[in-house]
PDB file of C-alpha atoms in Angstrom:
ATOM      1  CA  MET V   1     -53.689  12.550  93.775  1.00  0.00           C
ATOM      2  CA  GLU V   2     -56.497  11.756  96.286  1.00  0.00           C
ATOM      3  CA  TYR V   3     -56.571   8.677  98.604  1.00  0.00           C
ATOM      4  CA  ASN V   4     -59.577   7.103 100.200  1.00  0.00           C
ATOM      5  CA  ARG V   5     -59.186   7.059 103.957  1.00  0.00           C
ATOM      6  CA  VAL V   6     -60.435   4.026 105.933  1.00  0.00           C
ATOM      7  CA  ASP V   7     -61.385   4.864 109.515  1.00  0.00           C
ATOM      8  CA  SER V   8     -60.895   2.526 112.439  1.00  0.00           C
ATOM      9  CA  SER V   9     -64.461   1.293 112.494  1.00  0.00           C
ATOM     10  CA  GLN V  10     -64.278   0.373 108.818  1.00  0.00           C
ATOM     11  CA  LEU V  11     -60.918  -1.347 109.332  1.00  0.00           C
ATOM     12  CA  SER V  12     -62.380  -3.316 112.252  1.00  0.00           C
ATOM     13  CA  THR V  13     -65.335  -4.400 110.127  1.00  0.00           C
ATOM     14  CA  LEU V  14     -63.004  -5.481 107.280  1.00  0.00           C
ATOM     15  CA  THR V  15     -60.821  -7.475 109.743  1.00  0.00           C
ATOM     16  CA  PHE V  16     -63.890  -9.126 111.269  1.00  0.00           C
ATOM     17  CA  LEU V  17     -65.167 -10.125 107.868  1.00  0.00           C
ATOM     18  CA  SER V  18     -61.668 -11.498 106.931  1.00  0.00           C
ATOM     19  CA  MET V  19     -61.645 -13.568 110.155  1.00  0.00           C
ATOM     20  CA  GLN V  20     -65.082 -14.959 109.310  1.00  0.00           C
ATOM     21  CA  LYS V  21     -63.761 -16.060 105.938  1.00  0.00           C
ATOM     22  CA  VAL V  22     -60.780 -17.719 107.623  1.00  0.00           C
ATOM     23  CA  MET V  23     -62.980 -19.538 110.079  1.00  0.00           C
ATOM     24  CA  LEU V  24     -65.224 -20.664 107.228  1.00  0.00           C
ATOM     25  CA  CYS V  25     -62.172 -21.966 105.292  1.00  0.00           C
ATOM     26  CA  CYS V  26     -60.974 -23.883 108.406  1.00  0.00           C
ATOM     27  CA  ALA V  27     -64.447 -25.391 108.804  1.00  0.00           C
ATOM     28  CA  LEU V  28     -64.570 -26.389 105.140  1.00  0.00           C
ATOM     29  CA  LEU V  29     -61.139 -28.001 105.408  1.00  0.00           C
ATOM     30  CA  PHE V  30     -62.234 -29.864 108.494  1.00  0.00           C
ATOM     31  CA  TRP V  31     -65.470 -31.263 107.072  1.00  0.00           C
ATOM     32  CA  GLY V  32     -63.976 -31.783 103.609  1.00  0.00           C
ATOM     33  CA  GLY V  33     -61.147 -33.831 105.163  1.00  0.00           C
ATOM     34  CA  LEU V  34     -63.668 -35.981 107.044  1.00  0.00           C
ATOM     35  CA  LEU V  35     -65.721 -36.643 103.934  1.00  0.00           C
ATOM     36  CA  TRP V  36     -62.606 -37.379 101.822  1.00  0.00           C
ATOM     37  CA  ALA V  37     -61.238 -39.730 104.494  1.00  0.00           C
ATOM     38  CA  GLN V  38     -64.474 -41.730 104.613  1.00  0.00           C
ATOM     39  CA  ASN V  39     -63.939 -42.666 100.954  1.00  0.00           C
ATOM     40  CA  GLN V  40     -60.362 -43.927 101.488  1.00  0.00           C
ATOM     41  CA  GLU V  41     -59.676 -47.530 102.371  1.00  0.00           C
ATOM     42  CA  ASN V  42     -57.128 -48.074 105.214  1.00  0.00           C
ATOM     43  CA  ALA V  43     -55.882 -44.530 104.796  1.00  0.00           C
ATOM     44  CA  SER V  44     -57.606 -42.803 107.674  1.00  0.00           C
ATOM     45  CA  GLU V  45     -58.038 -42.934 111.416  1.00  0.00           C
ATOM     46  CA  TRP V  46     -60.141 -41.248 114.079  1.00  0.00           C
ATOM     47  CA  ILE V  47     -58.197 -39.030 116.476  1.00  0.00           C
ATOM     48  CA  ALA V  48     -58.829 -37.959 120.109  1.00  0.00           C
ATOM     49  CA  THR V  49     -56.247 -35.671 121.854  1.00  0.00           C
ATOM     50  CA  THR V  50     -55.991 -33.892 125.205  1.00  0.00           C
ATOM     51  CA  SER V  51     -53.374 -31.341 126.161  1.00  0.00           C
ATOM     52  CA  PHE V  52     -52.477 -29.293 129.230  1.00  0.00           C
ATOM     53  CA  GLY V  53     -49.856 -26.596 129.729  1.00  0.00           C
ATOM     54  CA  ILE V  54     -49.311 -22.871 130.151  1.00  0.00           C
ATOM     55  CA  ALA V  55     -49.806 -19.770 127.964  1.00  0.00           C
ATOM     56  CA  GLU V  56     -49.750 -15.978 128.007  1.00  0.00           C
ATOM     57  CA  LEU V  57     -53.139 -14.276 127.698  1.00  0.00           C
ATOM     58  CA  GLU V  58     -53.473 -10.597 126.963  1.00  0.00           C
ATOM     59  CA  ARG V  59     -56.582  -8.431 126.727  1.00  0.00           C
ATOM     60  CA  GLU V  60     -55.803  -5.247 124.783  1.00  0.00           C
ATOM     61  CA  GLY V  61     -55.190  -2.263 127.045  1.00  0.00           C
ATOM     62  CA  GLU V  62     -56.286  -4.059 130.193  1.00  0.00           C
ATOM     63  CA  PHE V  63     -54.038  -6.908 131.406  1.00  0.00           C
ATOM     64  CA  LYS V  64     -51.454  -9.531 130.501  1.00  0.00           C
ATOM     65  CA  THR V  65     -51.127 -12.721 132.569  1.00  0.00           C
ATOM     66  CA  ASN V  66     -49.964 -16.329 132.597  1.00  0.00           C
ATOM     67  CA  THR V  67     -52.673 -18.926 132.366  1.00  0.00           C
ATOM     68  CA  ASN V  68     -53.208 -22.684 132.735  1.00  0.00           C
ATOM     69  CA  VAL V  69     -54.466 -24.299 129.559  1.00  0.00           C
ATOM     70  CA  TYR V  70     -56.507 -27.488 129.032  1.00  0.00           C
ATOM     71  CA  ALA V  71     -57.831 -28.628 125.643  1.00  0.00           C
ATOM     72  CA  VAL V  72     -59.644 -31.557 124.077  1.00  0.00           C
ATOM     73  CA  HIS V  73     -59.922 -32.184 120.334  1.00  0.00           C
ATOM     74  CA  PHE V  74     -61.559 -34.806 118.085  1.00  0.00           C
ATOM     75  CA  GLY V  75     -61.178 -35.340 114.391  1.00  0.00           C
ATOM     76  CA  ARG V  76     -59.923 -37.502 111.579  1.00  0.00           C
ATOM     77  CA  GLY V  77     -56.475 -37.963 110.074  1.00  0.00           C
ATOM     78  CA  PHE V  78     -55.809 -39.313 106.607  1.00  0.00           C
ATOM     79  CA  ARG V  79     -52.555 -40.104 104.802  1.00  0.00           C
ATOM     80  CA  LEU V  80     -51.345 -38.368 101.685  1.00  0.00           C
ATOM     81  CA  ASN V  81     -48.393 -40.764 101.349  1.00  0.00           C
ATOM     82  CA  ASP V  82     -46.102 -42.829 103.521  1.00  0.00           C
ATOM     83  CA  ARG V  83     -44.801 -39.790 105.471  1.00  0.00           C
ATOM     84  CA  PHE V  84     -47.380 -37.024 105.308  1.00  0.00           C
ATOM     85  CA  SER V  85     -50.934 -36.840 106.604  1.00  0.00           C
ATOM     86  CA  ILE V  86     -53.571 -34.132 107.177  1.00  0.00           C
ATOM     87  CA  ARG V  87     -55.431 -33.877 110.525  1.00  0.00           C
ATOM     88  CA  PRO V  88     -58.524 -31.656 110.656  1.00  0.00           C
ATOM     89  CA  ARG V  89     -59.991 -31.522 114.174  1.00  0.00           C
ATOM     90  CA  ILE V  90     -62.492 -29.636 116.365  1.00  0.00           C
ATOM     91  CA  GLY V  91     -62.482 -29.085 120.089  1.00  0.00           C
ATOM     92  CA  LEU V  92     -62.547 -26.853 123.125  1.00  0.00           C
ATOM     93  CA  ARG V  93     -59.765 -25.001 124.891  1.00  0.00           C
ATOM     94  CA  ARG V  94     -59.980 -23.624 128.428  1.00  0.00           C
ATOM     95  CA  GLN V  95     -57.641 -20.986 129.830  1.00  0.00           C
ATOM     96  CA  SER V  96     -57.629 -19.811 133.495  1.00  0.00           C
ATOM     97  CA  GLY V  97     -55.445 -17.332 135.341  1.00  0.00           C
ATOM     98  CA  ASN V  98     -55.128 -14.574 137.943  1.00  0.00           C
ATOM     99  CA  PHE V  99     -54.246 -10.921 137.478  1.00  0.00           C
ATOM    100  CA  VAL V 100     -54.331  -7.645 139.415  1.00  0.00           C
ATOM    101  CA  ALA V 101     -55.791  -4.422 138.103  1.00  0.00           C
ATOM    102  CA  ALA V 102     -56.681  -1.209 139.868  1.00  0.00           C
ATOM    103  CA  GLY V 103     -55.716  -2.755 143.202  1.00  0.00           C
ATOM    104  CA  GLU V 104     -58.188  -5.646 142.789  1.00  0.00           C
ATOM    105  CA  SER V 105     -57.472  -9.354 142.325  1.00  0.00           C
ATOM    106  CA  PHE V 106     -59.247 -11.045 139.396  1.00  0.00           C
ATOM    107  CA  PHE V 107     -59.674 -14.721 138.283  1.00  0.00           C
ATOM    108  CA  LEU V 108     -60.418 -15.198 134.573  1.00  0.00           C
ATOM    109  CA  VAL V 109     -61.642 -18.258 132.679  1.00  0.00           C
ATOM    110  CA  ASN V 110     -61.861 -18.203 128.831  1.00  0.00           C
ATOM    111  CA  GLN V 111     -63.314 -21.035 126.740  1.00  0.00           C
ATOM    112  CA  ASP V 112     -62.715 -21.192 122.996  1.00  0.00           C
ATOM    113  CA  LEU V 113     -64.110 -23.381 120.197  1.00  0.00           C
ATOM    114  CA  GLN V 114     -61.095 -24.362 118.068  1.00  0.00           C
ATOM    115  CA  ILE V 115     -60.753 -25.757 114.556  1.00  0.00           C
ATOM    116  CA  PRO V 116     -57.143 -26.782 113.929  1.00  0.00           C
ATOM    117  CA  VAL V 117     -55.873 -28.202 110.635  1.00  0.00           C
ATOM    118  CA  ASP V 118     -52.406 -29.747 110.870  1.00  0.00           C
ATOM    119  CA  VAL V 119     -50.039 -31.402 108.459  1.00  0.00           C
ATOM    120  CA  ARG V 120     -48.070 -34.236 110.033  1.00  0.00           C
ATOM    121  CA  TYR V 121     -44.743 -35.669 109.018  1.00  0.00           C
ATOM    122  CA  SER V 122     -43.938 -39.040 110.585  1.00  0.00           C
ATOM    123  CA  ALA V 123     -41.150 -41.580 110.223  1.00  0.00           C
ATOM    124  CA  LEU V 124     -40.091 -44.834 111.940  1.00  0.00           C
ATOM    125  CA  LEU V 125     -37.484 -44.348 114.630  1.00  0.00           C
ATOM    126  CA  MET V 126     -37.245 -48.013 115.443  1.00  0.00           C
ATOM    127  CA  GLU V 127     -39.483 -51.061 115.187  1.00  0.00           C
ATOM    128  CA  LYS V 128     -42.937 -50.074 116.263  1.00  0.00           C
ATOM    129  CA  ILE V 129     -41.966 -46.574 117.374  1.00  0.00           C
ATOM    130  CA  ALA V 130     -42.336 -43.527 115.111  1.00  0.00           C
ATOM    131  CA  VAL V 131     -41.559 -39.873 115.533  1.00  0.00           C
ATOM    132  CA  TYR V 132     -43.761 -37.022 114.219  1.00  0.00           C
ATOM    133  CA  VAL V 133     -43.732 -33.314 113.576  1.00  0.00           C
ATOM    134  CA  ASP V 134     -46.927 -31.270 113.235  1.00  0.00           C
ATOM    135  CA  PHE V 135     -47.372 -27.826 111.698  1.00  0.00           C
ATOM    136  CA  GLY V 136     -50.579 -26.004 110.811  1.00  0.00           C
ATOM    137  CA  ILE V 137     -53.089 -23.234 111.505  1.00  0.00           C
ATOM    138  CA  TYR V 138     -56.162 -22.919 113.709  1.00  0.00           C
ATOM    139  CA  GLY V 139     -59.199 -20.710 114.027  1.00  0.00           C
ATOM    140  CA  SER V 140     -60.701 -19.973 117.492  1.00  0.00           C
ATOM    141  CA  PHE V 141     -64.077 -18.549 118.503  1.00  0.00           C
ATOM    142  CA  LEU V 142     -64.519 -17.197 122.029  1.00  0.00           C
ATOM    143  CA  VAL V 143     -67.447 -19.184 123.527  1.00  0.00           C
ATOM    144  CA  ASP V 144     -67.419 -17.860 127.068  1.00  0.00           C
ATOM    145  CA  ALA V 145     -65.353 -15.500 129.200  1.00  0.00           C
ATOM    146  CA  GLN V 146     -65.955 -15.271 132.998  1.00  0.00           C
ATOM    147  CA  VAL V 147     -64.108 -13.024 135.455  1.00  0.00           C
ATOM    148  CA  GLU V 148     -64.328 -13.223 139.231  1.00  0.00           C
ATOM    149  CA  ILE V 149     -63.409 -10.313 141.479  1.00  0.00           C
ATOM    150  CA  ALA V 150     -62.235 -11.371 144.969  1.00  0.00           C
ATOM    151  CA  GLY V 151     -65.226 -11.138 147.293  1.00  0.00           C
ATOM    152  CA  PHE V 152     -67.849 -10.690 144.510  1.00  0.00           C
ATOM    153  CA  ASP V 153     -69.859 -12.888 142.187  1.00  0.00           C
ATOM    154  CA  ASP V 154     -68.651 -14.024 138.768  1.00  0.00           C
ATOM    155  CA  GLN V 155     -69.265 -11.731 135.884  1.00  0.00           C
ATOM    156  CA  SER V 156     -69.472 -12.532 132.163  1.00  0.00           C
ATOM    157  CA  ILE V 157     -67.408 -10.609 129.658  1.00  0.00           C
ATOM    158  CA  ASP V 158     -69.737  -9.893 126.745  1.00  0.00           C
ATOM    159  CA  ASP V 159     -67.333  -9.831 123.812  1.00  0.00           C
ATOM    160  CA  ASN V 160     -67.497 -11.895 120.634  1.00  0.00           C
ATOM    161  CA  GLY V 161     -64.473 -12.439 118.409  1.00  0.00           C
ATOM    162  CA  PHE V 162     -62.205 -14.660 116.442  1.00  0.00           C
ATOM    163  CA  ASN V 163     -58.494 -15.564 116.582  1.00  0.00           C
ATOM    164  CA  LEU V 164     -56.312 -17.048 113.868  1.00  0.00           C
ATOM    165  CA  GLY V 165     -53.022 -18.707 114.838  1.00  0.00           C
ATOM    166  CA  ALA V 166     -50.297 -21.134 114.000  1.00  0.00           C
ATOM    167  CA  GLY V 167     -49.075 -24.214 115.801  1.00  0.00           C
ATOM    168  CA  VAL V 168     -46.284 -26.751 115.807  1.00  0.00           C
ATOM    169  CA  GLY V 169     -45.813 -29.989 117.676  1.00  0.00           C
ATOM    170  CA  PHE V 170     -43.548 -33.054 117.952  1.00  0.00           C
ATOM    171  CA  GLY V 171     -43.537 -36.403 119.727  1.00  0.00           C
ATOM    172  CA  ILE V 172     -43.630 -40.158 119.339  1.00  0.00           C
ATOM    173  CA  LEU V 173     -46.241 -42.686 118.160  1.00  0.00           C
ATOM    174  CA  LEU V 174     -46.635 -46.061 119.850  1.00  0.00           C
ATOM    175  CA  PRO V 175     -48.668 -48.544 117.776  1.00  0.00           C
ATOM    176  CA  VAL V 176     -50.793 -51.093 119.724  1.00  0.00           C
ATOM    177  CA  GLY V 177     -51.882 -53.872 117.351  1.00  0.00           C
ATOM    178  CA  GLU V 178     -53.019 -53.204 113.809  1.00  0.00           C
ATOM    179  CA  THR V 179     -55.570 -50.451 114.422  1.00  0.00           C
ATOM    180  CA  VAL V 180     -54.625 -48.425 117.476  1.00  0.00           C
ATOM    181  CA  ASN V 181     -51.738 -46.070 118.285  1.00  0.00           C
ATOM    182  CA  PHE V 182     -50.935 -43.781 121.149  1.00  0.00           C
ATOM    183  CA  GLN V 183     -49.320 -40.325 120.832  1.00  0.00           C
ATOM    184  CA  LEU V 184     -47.029 -38.644 123.408  1.00  0.00           C
ATOM    185  CA  GLY V 185     -45.688 -35.194 122.582  1.00  0.00           C
ATOM    186  CA  MET V 186     -45.610 -31.480 122.995  1.00  0.00           C
ATOM    187  CA  THR V 187     -47.395 -28.683 121.175  1.00  0.00           C
ATOM    188  CA  SER V 188     -47.068 -24.893 120.859  1.00  0.00           C
ATOM    189  CA  GLN V 189     -49.528 -22.294 119.574  1.00  0.00           C
ATOM    190  CA  SER V 190     -49.673 -18.536 119.135  1.00  0.00           C
ATOM    191  CA  ASP V 191     -52.293 -16.169 117.807  1.00  0.00           C
ATOM    192  CA  PHE V 192     -51.233 -13.810 115.002  1.00  0.00           C
ATOM    193  CA  LEU V 193     -54.556 -12.223 113.993  1.00  0.00           C
ATOM    194  CA  ASN V 194     -57.448 -11.166 116.279  1.00  0.00           C
ATOM    195  CA  SER V 195     -60.814  -9.547 115.673  1.00  0.00           C
ATOM    196  CA  TYR V 196     -63.163  -8.669 118.574  1.00  0.00           C
ATOM    197  CA  ASP V 197     -66.188  -6.477 119.106  1.00  0.00           C
ATOM    198  CA  ASP V 198     -64.520  -4.701 122.024  1.00  0.00           C
ATOM    199  CA  ALA V 199     -60.910  -5.313 123.155  1.00  0.00           C
ATOM    200  CA  ASP V 200     -58.937  -8.157 121.642  1.00  0.00           C
ATOM    201  CA  PHE V 201     -57.945 -11.339 123.499  1.00  0.00           C
ATOM    202  CA  GLU V 202     -54.600 -12.718 122.369  1.00  0.00           C
ATOM    203  CA  THR V 203     -52.977 -16.024 123.392  1.00  0.00           C
ATOM    204  CA  THR V 204     -49.259 -16.357 122.829  1.00  0.00           C
ATOM    205  CA  GLN V 205     -46.405 -18.596 124.049  1.00  0.00           C
ATOM    206  CA  LEU V 206     -48.658 -21.620 124.587  1.00  0.00           C
ATOM    207  CA  TYR V 207     -46.637 -24.705 125.483  1.00  0.00           C
ATOM    208  CA  ALA V 208     -48.444 -27.937 126.354  1.00  0.00           C
ATOM    209  CA  PHE V 209     -47.995 -31.678 126.778  1.00  0.00           C
ATOM    210  CA  GLN V 210     -50.211 -33.575 124.425  1.00  0.00           C
ATOM    211  CA  PHE V 211     -51.583 -37.089 124.677  1.00  0.00           C
ATOM    212  CA  GLY V 212     -53.676 -38.766 122.060  1.00  0.00           C
ATOM    213  CA  VAL V 213     -55.044 -41.979 120.571  1.00  0.00           C
ATOM    214  CA  GLY V 214     -55.752 -42.876 116.977  1.00  0.00           C
ATOM    215  CA  PHE V 215     -57.835 -45.812 115.872  1.00  0.00           C
ATOM    216  CA  GLN V 216     -59.167 -47.349 112.668  1.00  0.00           C
ATOM    217  CA  PHE V 217     -62.399 -49.164 112.227  1.00  0.00           C
TER     218      PHE V 217
END
């Protein structure tokens, strides 16, 4: 019996195409959610979140380092029922960190375009205070990667690629009036699938504080 052998370049191409499909699905979920929410009365809200924390960033075969993370996301959340809602968003994530390689000190800054789609479960804890748990997936596209060598100018890393990951979060919701609520919580993310032209970037063990506001018009 003969088997067809797939070489590494073909496998890389297949993985890249799969990642493109995943990113397309995330984008469709995001925009589909926004369009669906616009047709629902009193069932949706606009969302703005910011988060900051730490994460582990690895570039395949080159380095592994701890980084500082800052992210901003915007989107729309809409309720499925009294407890569950879907929250498609889009935003930017920035990671920065130091590492040493070949006796040289480096400073790296990565910026990713992210499209997370979360499902949220929320329930009243007491009057006007609710707790929530988020779980979902995200797609990331590397927008820019800059590395600075001590004593030299910044250099750009020319490498395009996608990451697919999963995230969870929890916290409290504090309503302010009828149309505004504030969110205080924590979030965690980790990549589980990567596809790059050159060497893969992978973000794992991301832990961050998250602050947000939701408002209805």
